[in-house]
């Protein structure tokens, strides 16, 4: 019996280890791509592009060197075959964290390019997609200055994820992008990154019409966009009120919709409930009830700027805030075509309710 | 009757039912149901679970009044030959269920984990494990099902990660699909609940059987709750147009899992699912083996070999997704008729016959 059992064990071991035909992927013997970029290449026709992939090389002194490969093609996976020709080891995408597209690429349809990311089981939904303000390959081939022990891909991914948690970026990754692309009443958006002093930085939010880039938010618009899109917990907001500068922090905001008669031209109201800490106020002699006054003024400021942003989106005919989705779930006679026709005519109001919970240690 | 040392307590029926219902179906059942029932799919899931209570109820009554397993019931009602043919249908059905469970799992391994995998050695390893479990008798299989439920139950915690991305307003407006669409959704859901018919074979192994009924209901309702939880999350996490493109939406939940020490949770999850798949294959193939053994009075060892070879042969011959899908569709439809037409019909025949014999007996007694 013992012989029989051990025989079975040996058979299983041999079968499991040897005959499965599974390709081994020893970390030292492969190149793990951490970031890719796509720049358009008009020589290859309308959809031609230059793909650049960077892989970290870990050096003995604990520093990381980034090596880049690039190839021109029409298909993303084809470029991998071409980059393999330049690489000393097989290239794998299991650790891919960031994919950056140049604005020119984004102006054409972007979604077909993401097909390979969705199809490849080794790439997860948390892959970060971003748009480069200028040249996409520059961002991933420039090693962040002063950062020795991290490669560009994970630095960028960490930077963007940190700005999602405590910054102006709304939740964004491959899954969110795909979701918004397929949603009936919403358009997609991606973060915009650029280089500043040798480091990547988050410049704003690129808004798309379906999957075509149309607009980039500037300054305060990004913060308002995030507040109008989702619940936030750690935003900062600054405004000029009656000549005094005010900055509030740790904003916890909640937004909710009031849609009285969906699918009609009745106005839609977006309520913003904002609770924040006052952190800076440039008036050295504030009056007694100055927080109340600031609350009122901030409300007006947020309402005015928010409505302006929404008007802008309506004029561009993009629904990045997913207002259509809100309408869709509130009505039983949803009609996508009719909604798209009426979207830019519906008056959309913003109602803010600001509460300053704390104003620091001085009065 | 079965030897006392081989019997199991009635609460094990709970694990046997839950395990056989939650296999690879959990990974990809959403797409088919949302195709017809859209954001009301969770209602279809609940309907499917409630509808399945009927065949369970019928099954218990059939088994109660005959106090035999299905092979014995068939023989008693339809005689040796017709009953034998009917039994063969069920045996083939159980065998196909085990093949389908293995095929879907092998497909997932081939797509997500090891694209270049050679399926034959994997099938042989699986076959050895299954042979080991099946030859150990029914108690081993019941134990495997218990372990399968316990060990994989922690995977439910991973829904914490996708919840952050879910838009639950997608559930609204509730019930805006027609009755027909909901009925199709409910029908499509039935495949996921199949498998509990193996109860027809392990009936004599439960002691005392009378108490098993409530555990079977509870098992079915637990499965229903589990499926509806996953479904609600799916509706929030994906849009309807998006889900059409994903083959295993539940695995895509896992791709959003972020744990510091595991980069990709799918690899852990799919490996854990082995604990979920092996008991299902064992239980269904055991039902087929037991049925054949009882029908033809053959040694179960030989049948086990035969069926495992059939399993391996199928795994080698079916290799495209369309073929696996058509097998699953066929099984879904076959299961629908077997559960919702055949079993109630058998129940009515039993009812009529028992009334008749009772009448006859009364008549004679008078």
mmCIF file with all atom_site columns, N, CA, C and O in Angstrom, chain A residues 8 15 19-23 95 115 118-119 121-125 171 173 175 178-179 182 328-329 331-332, chain B residues 111 114 116-118 121 124 128 164-165 167 169-170 172-176 237 239 242 245-246 255 263-264:
data_model
loop_
_atom_site.group_PDB
_atom_site.id
_atom_site.type_symbol
_atom_site.label_atom_id
_atom_site.label_alt_id
_atom_site.label_comp_id
_atom_site.label_asym_id
_atom_site.label_entity_id
_atom_site.label_seq_id
_atom_site.pdbx_PDB_ins_code
_atom_site.Cartn_x
_atom_site.Cartn_y
_atom_site.Cartn_z
_atom_site.occupancy
_atom_site.B_iso_or_equiv
_atom_site.pdbx_formal_charge
_atom_site.auth_seq_id
_atom_site.auth_comp_id
_atom_site.auth_asym_id
_atom_site.auth_atom_id
_atom_site.pdbx_PDB_model_num
ATOM 1   N N  . UNK A 1 8   ? 1.839   6.884  -6.693  1.00 0.00 ? 8   UNK A N  1
ATOM 2   C CA . UNK A 1 8   ? 0.863   7.889  -7.134  1.00 0.00 ? 8   UNK A CA 1
ATOM 3   C C  . UNK A 1 8   ? 1.424   9.289  -6.921  1.00 0.00 ? 8   UNK A C  1
ATOM 4   O O  . UNK A 1 8   ? 1.340   10.168 -7.783  1.00 0.00 ? 8   UNK A O  1
ATOM 5   N N  . UNK A 1 15  ? 3.973   14.783 -13.217 1.00 0.00 ? 15  UNK A N  1
ATOM 6   C CA . UNK A 1 15  ? 3.009   15.393 -14.135 1.00 0.00 ? 15  UNK A CA 1
ATOM 7   C C  . UNK A 1 15  ? 2.892   16.882 -13.867 1.00 0.00 ? 15  UNK A C  1
ATOM 8   O O  . UNK A 1 15  ? 2.903   17.706 -14.774 1.00 0.00 ? 15  UNK A O  1
ATOM 9   N N  . UNK A 1 19  ? 5.327   17.972 -17.149 1.00 0.00 ? 19  UNK A N  1
ATOM 10  C CA . UNK A 1 19  ? 4.666   17.779 -18.440 1.00 0.00 ? 19  UNK A CA 1
ATOM 11  C C  . UNK A 1 19  ? 3.584   18.790 -18.732 1.00 0.00 ? 19  UNK A C  1
ATOM 12  O O  . UNK A 1 19  ? 2.881   18.675 -19.706 1.00 0.00 ? 19  UNK A O  1
ATOM 13  N N  . UNK A 1 20  ? 3.403   19.782 -17.845 1.00 0.00 ? 20  UNK A N  1
ATOM 14  C CA . UNK A 1 20  ? 2.292   20.693 -18.063 1.00 0.00 ? 20  UNK A CA 1
ATOM 15  C C  . UNK A 1 20  ? 2.542   21.643 -19.234 1.00 0.00 ? 20  UNK A C  1
ATOM 16  O O  . UNK A 1 20  ? 1.633   22.277 -19.734 1.00 0.00 ? 20  UNK A O  1
ATOM 17  N N  . UNK A 1 21  ? 3.785   21.781 -19.629 1.00 0.00 ? 21  UNK A N  1
ATOM 18  C CA . UNK A 1 21  ? 4.079   22.723 -20.702 1.00 0.00 ? 21  UNK A CA 1
ATOM 19  C C  . UNK A 1 21  ? 3.926   24.159 -20.264 1.00 0.00 ? 21  UNK A C  1
ATOM 20  O O  . UNK A 1 21  ? 3.683   25.049 -21.067 1.00 0.00 ? 21  UNK A O  1
ATOM 21  N N  . UNK A 1 22  ? 4.025   24.391 -18.952 1.00 0.00 ? 22  UNK A N  1
ATOM 22  C CA . UNK A 1 22  ? 3.870   25.747 -18.459 1.00 0.00 ? 22  UNK A CA 1
ATOM 23  C C  . UNK A 1 22  ? 5.209   26.465 -18.545 1.00 0.00 ? 22  UNK A C  1
ATOM 24  O O  . UNK A 1 22  ? 6.233   25.947 -18.121 1.00 0.00 ? 22  UNK A O  1
ATOM 25  N N  . UNK A 1 23  ? 5.156   27.663 -19.117 1.00 0.00 ? 23  UNK A N  1
ATOM 26  C CA . UNK A 1 23  ? 6.371   28.443 -19.253 1.00 0.00 ? 23  UNK A CA 1
ATOM 27  C C  . UNK A 1 23  ? 6.736   29.050 -17.899 1.00 0.00 ? 23  UNK A C  1
ATOM 28  O O  . UNK A 1 23  ? 5.907   29.691 -17.273 1.00 0.00 ? 23  UNK A O  1
ATOM 29  N N  . UNK A 1 95  ? 3.195   43.255 -14.580 1.00 0.00 ? 95  UNK A N  1
ATOM 30  C CA . UNK A 1 95  ? 3.355   44.304 -13.576 1.00 0.00 ? 95  UNK A CA 1
ATOM 31  C C  . UNK A 1 95  ? 3.085   45.688 -14.145 1.00 0.00 ? 95  UNK A C  1
ATOM 32  O O  . UNK A 1 95  ? 3.451   46.696 -13.546 1.00 0.00 ? 95  UNK A O  1
ATOM 33  N N  . UNK A 1 115 ? -8.365  47.718 -25.615 1.00 0.00 ? 115 UNK A N  1
ATOM 34  C CA . UNK A 1 115 ? -8.840  46.343 -25.791 1.00 0.00 ? 115 UNK A CA 1
ATOM 35  C C  . UNK A 1 115 ? -7.818  45.323 -25.317 1.00 0.00 ? 115 UNK A C  1
ATOM 36  O O  . UNK A 1 115 ? -8.146  44.380 -24.611 1.00 0.00 ? 115 UNK A O  1
ATOM 37  N N  . UNK A 1 118 ? -7.828  44.946 -21.581 1.00 0.00 ? 118 UNK A N  1
ATOM 38  C CA . UNK A 1 118 ? -8.983  44.235 -21.039 1.00 0.00 ? 118 UNK A CA 1
ATOM 39  C C  . UNK A 1 118 ? -8.888  42.746 -21.335 1.00 0.00 ? 118 UNK A C  1
ATOM 40  O O  . UNK A 1 118 ? -9.307  41.915 -20.556 1.00 0.00 ? 118 UNK A O  1
ATOM 41  N N  . UNK A 1 119 ? -8.331  42.432 -22.503 1.00 0.00 ? 119 UNK A N  1
ATOM 42  C CA . UNK A 1 119 ? -8.297  41.049 -22.958 1.00 0.00 ? 119 UNK A CA 1
ATOM 43  C C  . UNK A 1 119 ? -7.229  40.234 -22.240 1.00 0.00 ? 119 UNK A C  1
ATOM 44  O O  . UNK A 1 119 ? -7.388  39.042 -22.014 1.00 0.00 ? 119 UNK A O  1
ATOM 45  N N  . UNK A 1 121 ? -5.373  38.604 -19.454 1.00 0.00 ? 121 UNK A N  1
ATOM 46  C CA . UNK A 1 121 ? -5.695  38.313 -18.053 1.00 0.00 ? 121 UNK A CA 1
ATOM 47  C C  . UNK A 1 121 ? -4.607  38.747 -17.077 1.00 0.00 ? 121 UNK A C  1
ATOM 48  O O  . UNK A 1 121 ? -4.854  38.856 -15.886 1.00 0.00 ? 121 UNK A O  1
ATOM 49  N N  . UNK A 1 122 ? -3.389  39.010 -17.564 1.00 0.00 ? 122 UNK A N  1
ATOM 50  C CA . UNK A 1 122 ? -2.339  39.389 -16.626 1.00 0.00 ? 122 UNK A CA 1
ATOM 51  C C  . UNK A 1 122 ? -2.396  40.873 -16.272 1.00 0.00 ? 122 UNK A C  1
ATOM 52  O O  . UNK A 1 122 ? -1.612  41.353 -15.473 1.00 0.00 ? 122 UNK A O  1
ATOM 53  N N  . UNK A 1 123 ? -3.330  41.608 -16.886 1.00 0.00 ? 123 UNK A N  1
ATOM 54  C CA . UNK A 1 123 ? -3.475  43.028 -16.560 1.00 0.00 ? 123 UNK A CA 1
ATOM 55  C C  . UNK A 1 123 ? -4.791  43.230 -15.829 1.00 0.00 ? 123 UNK A C  1
ATOM 56  O O  . UNK A 1 123 ? -5.841  42.801 -16.288 1.00 0.00 ? 123 UNK A O  1
ATOM 57  N N  . UNK A 1 124 ? -4.736  43.871 -14.682 1.00 0.00 ? 124 UNK A N  1
ATOM 58  C CA . UNK A 1 124 ? -5.928  44.011 -13.857 1.00 0.00 ? 124 UNK A CA 1
ATOM 59  C C  . UNK A 1 124 ? -6.690  45.288 -14.147 1.00 0.00 ? 124 UNK A C  1
ATOM 60  O O  . UNK A 1 124 ? -6.227  46.173 -14.878 1.00 0.00 ? 124 UNK A O  1
ATOM 61  N N  . UNK A 1 125 ? -7.855  45.394 -13.530 1.00 0.00 ? 125 UNK A N  1
ATOM 62  C CA . UNK A 1 125 ? -8.690  46.572 -13.727 1.00 0.00 ? 125 UNK A CA 1
ATOM 63  C C  . UNK A 1 125 ? -8.148  47.810 -13.063 1.00 0.00 ? 125 UNK A C  1
ATOM 64  O O  . UNK A 1 125 ? -8.613  48.913 -13.317 1.00 0.00 ? 125 UNK A O  1
ATOM 65  N N  . UNK A 1 171 ? -11.824 59.041 -8.739  1.00 0.00 ? 171 UNK A N  1
ATOM 66  C CA . UNK A 1 171 ? -11.429 57.646 -8.920  1.00 0.00 ? 171 UNK A CA 1
ATOM 67  C C  . UNK A 1 171 ? -11.273 57.355 -10.394 1.00 0.00 ? 171 UNK A C  1
ATOM 68  O O  . UNK A 1 171 ? -12.195 57.586 -11.180 1.00 0.00 ? 171 UNK A O  1
ATOM 69  N N  . UNK A 1 173 ? -9.338  54.457 -13.170 1.00 0.00 ? 173 UNK A N  1
ATOM 70  C CA . UNK A 1 173 ? -8.453  53.387 -13.616 1.00 0.00 ? 173 UNK A CA 1
ATOM 71  C C  . UNK A 1 173 ? -9.091  52.731 -14.831 1.00 0.00 ? 173 UNK A C  1
ATOM 72  O O  . UNK A 1 173 ? -10.097 53.235 -15.351 1.00 0.00 ? 173 UNK A O  1
ATOM 73  N N  . UNK A 1 175 ? -10.814 50.096 -15.126 1.00 0.00 ? 175 UNK A N  1
ATOM 74  C CA . UNK A 1 175 ? -12.202 49.665 -14.943 1.00 0.00 ? 175 UNK A CA 1
ATOM 75  C C  . UNK A 1 175 ? -13.173 50.841 -14.997 1.00 0.00 ? 175 UNK A C  1
ATOM 76  O O  . UNK A 1 175 ? -14.210 50.768 -15.649 1.00 0.00 ? 175 UNK A O  1
ATOM 77  N N  . UNK A 1 178 ? -13.600 51.955 -18.568 1.00 0.00 ? 178 UNK A N  1
ATOM 78  C CA . UNK A 1 178 ? -14.442 51.042 -19.339 1.00 0.00 ? 178 UNK A CA 1
ATOM 79  C C  . UNK A 1 178 ? -15.899 51.180 -18.938 1.00 0.00 ? 178 UNK A C  1
ATOM 80  O O  . UNK A 1 178 ? -16.795 51.171 -19.778 1.00 0.00 ? 178 UNK A O  1
ATOM 81  N N  . UNK A 1 179 ? -16.094 51.316 -17.622 1.00 0.00 ? 179 UNK A N  1
ATOM 82  C CA . UNK A 1 179 ? -17.467 51.468 -17.123 1.00 0.00 ? 179 UNK A CA 1
ATOM 83  C C  . UNK A 1 179 ? -18.129 52.679 -17.755 1.00 0.00 ? 179 UNK A C  1
ATOM 84  O O  . UNK A 1 179 ? -19.232 52.601 -18.287 1.00 0.00 ? 179 UNK A O  1
ATOM 85  N N  . UNK A 1 182 ? -18.970 52.300 -21.466 1.00 0.00 ? 182 UNK A N  1
ATOM 86  C CA . UNK A 1 182 ? -20.139 51.496 -21.784 1.00 0.00 ? 182 UNK A CA 1
ATOM 87  C C  . UNK A 1 182 ? -21.427 52.034 -21.166 1.00 0.00 ? 182 UNK A C  1
ATOM 88  O O  . UNK A 1 182 ? -22.505 51.610 -21.532 1.00 0.00 ? 182 UNK A O  1
ATOM 89  N N  . UNK A 1 328 ? -31.334 58.226 -15.941 1.00 0.00 ? 328 UNK A N  1
ATOM 90  C CA . UNK A 1 328 ? -31.722 56.878 -16.382 1.00 0.00 ? 328 UNK A CA 1
ATOM 91  C C  . UNK A 1 328 ? -32.266 56.033 -15.227 1.00 0.00 ? 328 UNK A C  1
ATOM 92  O O  . UNK A 1 328 ? -33.256 55.311 -15.371 1.00 0.00 ? 328 UNK A O  1
ATOM 93  N N  . UNK A 1 329 ? -31.619 56.148 -14.066 1.00 0.00 ? 329 UNK A N  1
ATOM 94  C CA . UNK A 1 329 ? -32.046 55.300 -12.963 1.00 0.00 ? 329 UNK A CA 1
ATOM 95  C C  . UNK A 1 329 ? -33.257 55.871 -12.229 1.00 0.00 ? 329 UNK A C  1
ATOM 96  O O  . UNK A 1 329 ? -33.737 55.271 -11.284 1.00 0.00 ? 329 UNK A O  1
ATOM 97  N N  . UNK A 1 331 ? -36.035 57.007 -13.996 1.00 0.00 ? 331 UNK A N  1
ATOM 98  C CA . UNK A 1 331 ? -37.193 57.027 -14.882 1.00 0.00 ? 331 UNK A CA 1
ATOM 99  C C  . UNK A 1 331 ? -37.411 55.652 -15.498 1.00 0.00 ? 331 UNK A C  1
ATOM 100 O O  . UNK A 1 331 ? -36.489 54.855 -15.598 1.00 0.00 ? 331 UNK A O  1
ATOM 101 N N  . UNK A 1 332 ? -38.649 55.416 -15.887 1.00 0.00 ? 332 UNK A N  1
ATOM 102 C CA . UNK A 1 332 ? -38.949 54.154 -16.557 1.00 0.00 ? 332 UNK A CA 1
ATOM 103 C C  . UNK A 1 332 ? -39.048 54.319 -18.067 1.00 0.00 ? 332 UNK A C  1
ATOM 104 O O  . UNK A 1 332 ? -39.238 53.353 -18.791 1.00 0.00 ? 332 UNK A O  1
ATOM 105 N N  . UNK B 2 111 ? -6.946  29.993 -19.383 1.00 0.00 ? 111 UNK B N  1
ATOM 106 C CA . UNK B 2 111 ? -7.014  31.383 -19.825 1.00 0.00 ? 111 UNK B CA 1
ATOM 107 C C  . UNK B 2 111 ? -6.314  32.323 -18.850 1.00 0.00 ? 111 UNK B C  1
ATOM 108 O O  . UNK B 2 111 ? -5.584  33.212 -19.271 1.00 0.00 ? 111 UNK B O  1
ATOM 109 N N  . UNK B 2 114 ? -2.314  29.725 -16.772 1.00 0.00 ? 114 UNK B N  1
ATOM 110 C CA . UNK B 2 114 ? -1.239  29.201 -17.609 1.00 0.00 ? 114 UNK B CA 1
ATOM 111 C C  . UNK B 2 114 ? -1.729  29.024 -19.035 1.00 0.00 ? 114 UNK B C  1
ATOM 112 O O  . UNK B 2 114 ? -2.259  27.966 -19.376 1.00 0.00 ? 114 UNK B O  1
ATOM 113 N N  . UNK B 2 116 ? -0.255  28.377 -21.725 1.00 0.00 ? 116 UNK B N  1
ATOM 114 C CA . UNK B 2 116 ? 0.349   27.324 -22.557 1.00 0.00 ? 116 UNK B CA 1
ATOM 115 C C  . UNK B 2 116 ? 0.160   25.945 -21.952 1.00 0.00 ? 116 UNK B C  1
ATOM 116 O O  . UNK B 2 116 ? 0.845   25.013 -22.316 1.00 0.00 ? 116 UNK B O  1
ATOM 117 N N  . UNK B 2 117 ? -0.755  25.814 -21.016 1.00 0.00 ? 117 UNK B N  1
ATOM 118 C CA . UNK B 2 117 ? -0.833  24.550 -20.273 1.00 0.00 ? 117 UNK B CA 1
ATOM 119 C C  . UNK B 2 117 ? -1.239  23.383 -21.179 1.00 0.00 ? 117 UNK B C  1
ATOM 120 O O  . UNK B 2 117 ? -2.028  23.540 -22.115 1.00 0.00 ? 117 UNK B O  1
ATOM 121 N N  . UNK B 2 118 ? -0.636  22.251 -20.885 1.00 0.00 ? 118 UNK B N  1
ATOM 122 C CA . UNK B 2 118 ? -0.990  21.015 -21.569 1.00 0.00 ? 118 UNK B CA 1
ATOM 123 C C  . UNK B 2 118 ? -2.068  20.346 -20.719 1.00 0.00 ? 118 UNK B C  1
ATOM 124 O O  . UNK B 2 118 ? -1.834  19.991 -19.573 1.00 0.00 ? 118 UNK B O  1
ATOM 125 N N  . UNK B 2 121 ? -1.937  16.194 -18.763 1.00 0.00 ? 121 UNK B N  1
ATOM 126 C CA . UNK B 2 121 ? -1.399  15.885 -17.433 1.00 0.00 ? 121 UNK B CA 1
ATOM 127 C C  . UNK B 2 121 ? -2.268  16.451 -16.316 1.00 0.00 ? 121 UNK B C  1
ATOM 128 O O  . UNK B 2 121 ? -2.471  15.794 -15.294 1.00 0.00 ? 121 UNK B O  1
ATOM 129 N N  . UNK B 2 124 ? -5.139  14.184 -15.800 1.00 0.00 ? 124 UNK B N  1
ATOM 130 C CA . UNK B 2 124 ? -4.752  12.928 -15.132 1.00 0.00 ? 124 UNK B CA 1
ATOM 131 C C  . UNK B 2 124 ? -4.593  13.169 -13.632 1.00 0.00 ? 124 UNK B C  1
ATOM 132 O O  . UNK B 2 124 ? -5.067  12.379 -12.819 1.00 0.00 ? 124 UNK B O  1
ATOM 133 N N  . UNK B 2 128 ? -6.729  11.371 -10.692 1.00 0.00 ? 128 UNK B N  1
ATOM 134 C CA . UNK B 2 128 ? -6.167  10.614 -9.562  1.00 0.00 ? 128 UNK B CA 1
ATOM 135 C C  . UNK B 2 128 ? -6.800  11.101 -8.256  1.00 0.00 ? 128 UNK B C  1
ATOM 136 O O  . UNK B 2 128 ? -7.235  10.312 -7.420  1.00 0.00 ? 128 UNK B O  1
ATOM 137 N N  . UNK B 2 164 ? -16.127 49.562 -3.525  1.00 0.00 ? 164 UNK B N  1
ATOM 138 C CA . UNK B 2 164 ? -15.747 50.965 -3.667  1.00 0.00 ? 164 UNK B CA 1
ATOM 139 C C  . UNK B 2 164 ? -16.024 51.532 -5.047  1.00 0.00 ? 164 UNK B C  1
ATOM 140 O O  . UNK B 2 164 ? -16.175 52.739 -5.205  1.00 0.00 ? 164 UNK B O  1
ATOM 141 N N  . UNK B 2 165 ? -16.070 50.672 -6.051  1.00 0.00 ? 165 UNK B N  1
ATOM 142 C CA . UNK B 2 165 ? -16.299 51.156 -7.409  1.00 0.00 ? 165 UNK B CA 1
ATOM 143 C C  . UNK B 2 165 ? -17.743 50.961 -7.862  1.00 0.00 ? 165 UNK B C  1
ATOM 144 O O  . UNK B 2 165 ? -18.084 51.288 -8.981  1.00 0.00 ? 165 UNK B O  1
ATOM 145 N N  . UNK B 2 167 ? -21.669 51.327 -8.413  1.00 0.00 ? 167 UNK B N  1
ATOM 146 C CA . UNK B 2 167 ? -22.677 52.381 -8.493  1.00 0.00 ? 167 UNK B CA 1
ATOM 147 C C  . UNK B 2 167 ? -24.019 51.706 -8.274  1.00 0.00 ? 167 UNK B C  1
ATOM 148 O O  . UNK B 2 167 ? -24.644 51.240 -9.216  1.00 0.00 ? 167 UNK B O  1
ATOM 149 N N  . UNK B 2 169 ? -26.850 52.770 -7.715  1.00 0.00 ? 169 UNK B N  1
ATOM 150 C CA . UNK B 2 169 ? -28.081 53.313 -8.297  1.00 0.00 ? 169 UNK B CA 1
ATOM 151 C C  . UNK B 2 169 ? -28.444 52.597 -9.597  1.00 0.00 ? 169 UNK B C  1
ATOM 152 O O  . UNK B 2 169 ? -29.543 52.742 -10.096 1.00 0.00 ? 169 UNK B O  1
ATOM 153 N N  . UNK B 2 170 ? -27.506 51.805 -10.111 1.00 0.00 ? 170 UNK B N  1
ATOM 154 C CA . UNK B 2 170 ? -27.814 50.993 -11.292 1.00 0.00 ? 170 UNK B CA 1
ATOM 155 C C  . UNK B 2 170 ? -28.978 50.040 -11.059 1.00 0.00 ? 170 UNK B C  1
ATOM 156 O O  . UNK B 2 170 ? -29.600 49.590 -12.006 1.00 0.00 ? 170 UNK B O  1
ATOM 157 N N  . UNK B 2 172 ? -31.706 50.712 -9.832  1.00 0.00 ? 172 UNK B N  1
ATOM 158 C CA . UNK B 2 172 ? -32.963 51.406 -10.117 1.00 0.00 ? 172 UNK B CA 1
ATOM 159 C C  . UNK B 2 172 ? -33.155 51.542 -11.623 1.00 0.00 ? 172 UNK B C  1
ATOM 160 O O  . UNK B 2 172 ? -32.180 51.597 -12.350 1.00 0.00 ? 172 UNK B O  1
ATOM 161 N N  . UNK B 2 173 ? -34.309 51.703 -12.169 1.00 0.00 ? 173 UNK B N  1
ATOM 162 C CA . UNK B 2 173 ? -35.579 51.457 -11.501 1.00 0.00 ? 173 UNK B CA 1
ATOM 163 C C  . UNK B 2 173 ? -35.838 49.956 -11.382 1.00 0.00 ? 173 UNK B C  1
ATOM 164 O O  . UNK B 2 173 ? -35.576 49.223 -12.316 1.00 0.00 ? 173 UNK B O  1
ATOM 165 N N  . UNK B 2 174 ? -36.363 49.567 -10.252 1.00 0.00 ? 174 UNK B N  1
ATOM 166 C CA . UNK B 2 174 ? -36.592 48.144 -10.013 1.00 0.00 ? 174 UNK B CA 1
ATOM 167 C C  . UNK B 2 174 ? -37.757 47.656 -10.858 1.00 0.00 ? 174 UNK B C  1
ATOM 168 O O  . UNK B 2 174 ? -38.768 48.339 -10.982 1.00 0.00 ? 174 UNK B O  1
ATOM 169 N N  . UNK B 2 175 ? -37.581 46.505 -11.386 1.00 0.00 ? 175 UNK B N  1
ATOM 170 C CA . UNK B 2 175 ? -38.599 45.825 -12.201 1.00 0.00 ? 175 UNK B CA 1
ATOM 171 C C  . UNK B 2 175 ? -39.061 46.688 -13.372 1.00 0.00 ? 175 UNK B C  1
ATOM 172 O O  . UNK B 2 175 ? -40.174 47.171 -13.394 1.00 0.00 ? 175 UNK B O  1
ATOM 173 N N  . UNK B 2 176 ? -38.192 46.908 -14.323 1.00 0.00 ? 176 UNK B N  1
ATOM 174 C CA . UNK B 2 176 ? -38.694 47.518 -15.548 1.00 0.00 ? 176 UNK B CA 1
ATOM 175 C C  . UNK B 2 176 ? -38.427 46.603 -16.741 1.00 0.00 ? 176 UNK B C  1
ATOM 176 O O  . UNK B 2 176 ? -38.269 47.046 -17.850 1.00 0.00 ? 176 UNK B O  1
ATOM 177 N N  . UNK B 2 237 ? -21.260 47.162 -10.289 1.00 0.00 ? 237 UNK B N  1
ATOM 178 C CA . UNK B 2 237 ? -19.864 47.290 -10.719 1.00 0.00 ? 237 UNK B CA 1
ATOM 179 C C  . UNK B 2 237 ? -19.735 47.418 -12.231 1.00 0.00 ? 237 UNK B C  1
ATOM 180 O O  . UNK B 2 237 ? -18.844 48.095 -12.723 1.00 0.00 ? 237 UNK B O  1
ATOM 181 N N  . UNK B 2 239 ? -21.663 48.076 -16.159 1.00 0.00 ? 239 UNK B N  1
ATOM 182 C CA . UNK B 2 239 ? -22.874 48.493 -16.854 1.00 0.00 ? 239 UNK B CA 1
ATOM 183 C C  . UNK B 2 239 ? -23.361 47.312 -17.684 1.00 0.00 ? 239 UNK B C  1
ATOM 184 O O  . UNK B 2 239 ? -22.617 46.364 -17.924 1.00 0.00 ? 239 UNK B O  1
ATOM 185 N N  . UNK B 2 242 ? -21.348 46.599 -20.701 1.00 0.00 ? 242 UNK B N  1
ATOM 186 C CA . UNK B 2 242 ? -19.993 46.147 -20.385 1.00 0.00 ? 242 UNK B CA 1
ATOM 187 C C  . UNK B 2 242 ? -19.971 44.662 -20.048 1.00 0.00 ? 242 UNK B C  1
ATOM 188 O O  . UNK B 2 242 ? -19.082 43.932 -20.475 1.00 0.00 ? 242 UNK B O  1
ATOM 189 N N  . UNK B 2 245 ? -19.338 41.738 -22.401 1.00 0.00 ? 245 UNK B N  1
ATOM 190 C CA . UNK B 2 245 ? -18.005 41.428 -22.910 1.00 0.00 ? 245 UNK B CA 1
ATOM 191 C C  . UNK B 2 245 ? -17.171 40.601 -21.939 1.00 0.00 ? 245 UNK B C  1
ATOM 192 O O  . UNK B 2 245 ? -16.123 40.106 -22.316 1.00 0.00 ? 245 UNK B O  1
ATOM 193 N N  . UNK B 2 246 ? -17.605 40.502 -20.702 1.00 0.00 ? 246 UNK B N  1
ATOM 194 C CA . UNK B 2 246 ? -16.793 39.783 -19.726 1.00 0.00 ? 246 UNK B CA 1
ATOM 195 C C  . UNK B 2 246 ? -17.294 38.350 -19.569 1.00 0.00 ? 246 UNK B C  1
ATOM 196 O O  . UNK B 2 246 ? -18.479 38.130 -19.343 1.00 0.00 ? 246 UNK B O  1
ATOM 197 N N  . UNK B 2 255 ? -9.654  41.225 -9.850  1.00 0.00 ? 255 UNK B N  1
ATOM 198 C CA . UNK B 2 255 ? -8.556  41.999 -10.424 1.00 0.00 ? 255 UNK B CA 1
ATOM 199 C C  . UNK B 2 255 ? -8.504  43.398 -9.813  1.00 0.00 ? 255 UNK B C  1
ATOM 200 O O  . UNK B 2 255 ? -7.553  44.131 -10.031 1.00 0.00 ? 255 UNK B O  1
ATOM 201 N N  . UNK B 2 263 ? 0.037   40.702 -5.395  1.00 0.00 ? 263 UNK B N  1
ATOM 202 C CA . UNK B 2 263 ? -0.164  41.654 -6.475  1.00 0.00 ? 263 UNK B CA 1
ATOM 203 C C  . UNK B 2 263 ? -1.457  41.334 -7.221  1.00 0.00 ? 263 UNK B C  1
ATOM 204 O O  . UNK B 2 263 ? -2.262  42.210 -7.490  1.00 0.00 ? 263 UNK B O  1
ATOM 205 N N  . UNK B 2 264 ? -1.649  40.063 -7.561  1.00 0.00 ? 264 UNK B N  1
ATOM 206 C CA . UNK B 2 264 ? -2.837  39.670 -8.319  1.00 0.00 ? 264 UNK B CA 1
ATOM 207 C C  . UNK B 2 264 ? -3.574  38.595 -7.551  1.00 0.00 ? 264 UNK B C  1
ATOM 208 O O  . UNK B 2 264 ? -3.102  37.472 -7.434  1.00 0.00 ? 264 UNK B O  1
#
